[in-house]
XYZ file of C-alpha atoms in Angstrom:
234
model
C 8.512 6.045 -18.058
C 11.128 6.463 -19.810
C 13.048 3.754 -17.702
C 9.328 0.700 -17.779
C 6.920 -0.536 -20.065
C 4.354 -2.244 -18.486
C 1.745 -4.982 -20.577
C 0.935 -7.598 -20.749
C 2.626 -10.718 -22.766
C 0.327 -11.282 -25.450
C 1.732 -8.007 -27.122
C 5.094 -8.315 -26.553
C 5.928 -8.439 -30.015
C 3.539 -7.151 -31.394
C 3.917 -3.672 -29.737
C 6.612 -3.718 -27.329
C 9.530 -6.041 -29.581
C 8.279 -2.418 -32.412
C 8.633 0.372 -30.102
C 12.857 -1.568 -29.164
C 13.169 -1.728 -32.987
C 11.989 1.517 -34.216
C 13.922 3.692 -31.922
C 16.714 1.938 -32.490
C 16.226 3.017 -36.563
C 14.995 6.181 -34.748
C 17.232 7.354 -32.788
C 19.587 4.546 -32.239
C 18.359 4.169 -28.618
C 16.859 1.842 -26.718
C 12.994 3.881 -25.234
C 12.638 1.671 -22.311
C 16.212 -0.677 -20.809
C 12.569 -3.173 -18.186
C 9.613 -4.737 -19.700
C 7.339 -5.440 -16.761
C 4.926 -8.364 -17.744
C 1.897 -8.537 -15.467
C -1.255 -11.074 -16.496
C -5.002 -11.007 -17.690
C -7.347 -10.019 -15.447
C -10.376 -12.090 -15.811
C -13.785 -12.559 -14.592
C -13.965 -15.335 -11.995
C -14.078 -17.767 -12.690
C -11.076 -18.026 -14.560
C -12.465 -17.910 -18.275
C -11.381 -14.389 -20.699
C -14.043 -11.532 -19.873
C -16.159 -10.967 -23.396
C -19.054 -8.585 -23.325
C -21.312 -11.580 -24.885
C -20.278 -13.138 -22.457
C -21.628 -10.826 -19.474
C -18.333 -10.922 -17.280
C -16.900 -7.923 -17.266
C -16.568 -5.993 -14.505
C -16.265 -2.053 -15.506
C -13.990 -0.720 -12.740
C -15.976 2.298 -13.109
C -18.357 0.231 -12.104
C -16.740 -0.957 -8.901
C -14.269 2.165 -7.762
C -18.372 3.666 -7.441
C -20.121 0.504 -4.915
C -16.211 0.206 -3.406
C -14.338 2.933 -3.825
C -10.986 2.937 -6.679
C -8.812 2.693 -3.467
C -10.082 -1.245 -3.231
C -10.469 -2.058 -6.330
C -7.000 -1.586 -6.645
C -5.124 -3.122 -4.464
C -7.386 -6.159 -4.908
C -5.765 -6.135 -9.316
C -2.464 -5.985 -7.413
C -2.604 -8.282 -4.098
C -1.552 -11.091 -4.767
C -0.846 -9.929 -8.794
C 2.524 -12.047 -9.251
C 4.028 -10.856 -12.309
C 2.646 -13.161 -15.864
C 0.565 -14.898 -14.015
C -3.189 -14.048 -15.602
C -5.893 -13.839 -11.714
C -9.274 -14.102 -11.617
C -10.947 -10.485 -10.176
C -14.495 -11.897 -8.239
C -16.530 -9.191 -6.678
C -15.499 -10.768 -3.611
C -11.940 -10.068 -3.287
C -12.633 -6.443 -4.361
C -15.004 -6.149 -1.052
C -12.833 -7.620 0.439
C -10.009 -4.431 0.873
C -13.209 -2.344 1.000
C -13.371 -3.881 4.319
C -9.620 -2.753 4.538
C -10.260 1.064 4.128
C -12.383 0.827 6.695
C -10.162 -1.007 9.025
C -7.601 1.672 8.548
C -10.297 4.587 9.429
C -10.370 3.060 12.071
C -6.922 2.929 13.564
C -6.433 5.397 13.006
C -9.270 7.234 14.451
C -8.352 4.456 18.101
C -4.389 6.200 17.145
C -5.638 9.853 17.095
C -8.784 9.434 20.270
C -5.291 8.460 22.369
C -3.017 10.583 21.067
C -2.465 14.020 20.787
C -1.245 14.859 17.760
C 0.232 18.271 18.832
C 2.266 16.173 21.532
C 3.326 14.386 18.838
C 7.700 14.480 18.811
C 8.840 12.937 15.458
C 12.681 11.953 16.545
C 10.954 10.217 20.689
C 13.572 8.204 21.409
C 12.388 7.474 25.607
C 10.425 4.852 23.991
C 10.066 1.669 26.442
C 11.785 -1.689 24.987
C 8.177 -3.434 24.178
C 8.146 -0.299 21.892
C 11.361 -0.342 20.951
C 10.859 -3.875 19.603
C 7.750 -2.991 18.295
C 9.651 0.418 16.042
C 12.510 -2.200 14.771
C 9.890 -4.828 13.131
C 7.885 -2.534 12.332
C 11.057 0.061 10.016
C 11.928 -4.210 9.617
C 8.712 -4.601 7.215
C 9.426 -1.451 5.362
C 12.752 -2.598 4.486
C 11.313 -5.849 3.019
C 8.909 -3.871 1.218
C 11.632 -0.991 0.216
C 13.451 -3.271 -1.515
C 10.183 -5.606 -2.715
C 9.107 -2.376 -4.914
C 12.105 -1.903 -5.835
C 12.995 -5.411 -6.913
C 9.107 -5.587 -8.950
C 7.796 -7.113 -6.095
C 4.454 -4.782 -6.017
C 2.689 -8.055 -5.075
C 3.575 -8.619 -2.319
C 4.745 -5.397 -0.743
C 1.273 -4.843 -1.032
C 0.494 -8.042 0.787
C 2.843 -7.674 3.510
C 1.573 -3.907 4.319
C -1.898 -5.915 4.089
C -0.549 -7.784 7.001
C 1.047 -5.161 9.372
C -1.926 -3.049 9.759
C -4.525 -6.106 10.233
C -2.493 -9.140 11.965
C -0.677 -6.798 13.944
C -1.575 -3.617 13.960
C -5.043 -4.153 15.165
C -5.523 -6.839 15.811
C -2.421 -6.906 18.624
C -1.053 -3.592 19.063
C -4.549 -2.110 19.491
C -5.504 -4.126 21.126
C -2.588 -4.253 23.619
C -2.660 -0.172 23.974
C -6.063 -0.444 24.937
C -4.596 -1.905 28.028
C -1.251 0.857 28.358
C -3.755 3.497 27.928
C -6.247 2.722 31.027
C -2.866 1.743 32.985
C -1.293 4.470 35.332
C 2.480 3.962 34.193
C 2.387 7.739 32.033
C 5.557 6.884 30.930
C 3.943 3.366 29.236
C 1.172 5.839 27.959
C 3.399 8.493 26.464
C 5.959 6.475 24.303
C 3.301 3.724 22.961
C 1.157 7.291 21.819
C 4.528 8.641 20.182
C 5.028 4.853 17.995
C 1.469 4.696 17.339
C 2.070 8.424 15.436
C 4.745 7.624 13.860
C 3.740 4.027 12.788
C 0.422 5.229 11.384
C 2.466 7.971 9.591
C 5.236 5.462 7.687
C 2.163 3.478 7.118
C 0.170 5.673 5.240
C 3.521 7.193 4.235
C 3.536 3.303 2.410
C 0.342 2.589 1.267
C 0.309 5.716 -0.956
C 1.284 4.435 -3.755
C -1.802 1.619 -3.694
C -4.031 3.868 -1.663
C -3.783 6.738 -2.686
C -7.287 8.338 -2.347
C -7.813 7.251 1.484
C -4.392 7.882 2.225
C -4.498 10.599 1.707
C -7.829 11.374 2.956
C -6.726 10.846 6.349
C -2.538 12.263 6.392
C -4.699 15.761 5.842
C -6.754 14.744 8.809
C -3.011 14.044 10.525
C -3.034 18.155 10.666
C 0.281 18.376 8.562
C 0.749 20.906 5.983
C 2.389 18.906 2.413
C 0.602 16.430 -0.114
C 1.394 13.154 1.013
C 2.974 12.255 -2.243
C 5.759 14.685 -2.446
C 6.539 12.502 1.707
C 9.946 10.981 2.540
C 9.628 7.399 2.124
C 9.729 6.257 5.561
C 13.308 4.470 5.249
C 15.654 5.539 7.065
């Protein structure tokens, strides 16, 4: 909080410049070194929200209807720095479906993998699972670089597409065939991969969707809060 100031560009000279000048005047130091300018959140038709126009989206009402995590994701994904965004209710609803998808992914993994047999540093992976692990870890490195460089919109979008398009659509479908087969080594390898992947993805998603990820994390029989877990990049 004493390094980065996050605000909209319309108050850059009204407040940000004044805070810098006052800090220099009173202490000889600037109060922050980075200013992150987000765009204005507009109504779905790109008009400025106004009570008189009746197009204001109440975050409290939307949170009660779709969940706070869905609202958070809708505000971050696609919201490039300095660019105004149109916030439509359909977009928020889509991320409620994403939260549901995350739950379904978790249920599938926990119904096919025994938590008691989870080995965090498991190394006897099949070649296929080694390749999947490398792709996952490369993704997490890219996400970490995005966060370090304030590309929050890209980091959240990468996570969304990995969970929905890769993990749920491809990896879990392939896992069904593996679990139905007779190769115990392949089954064990895939179970270990899925448990490790779920763990890493929950940690990476936590800054964007803190409530659903924490709830799922506790269902994994963890003895600590997700918010204090080490970031999933070696």
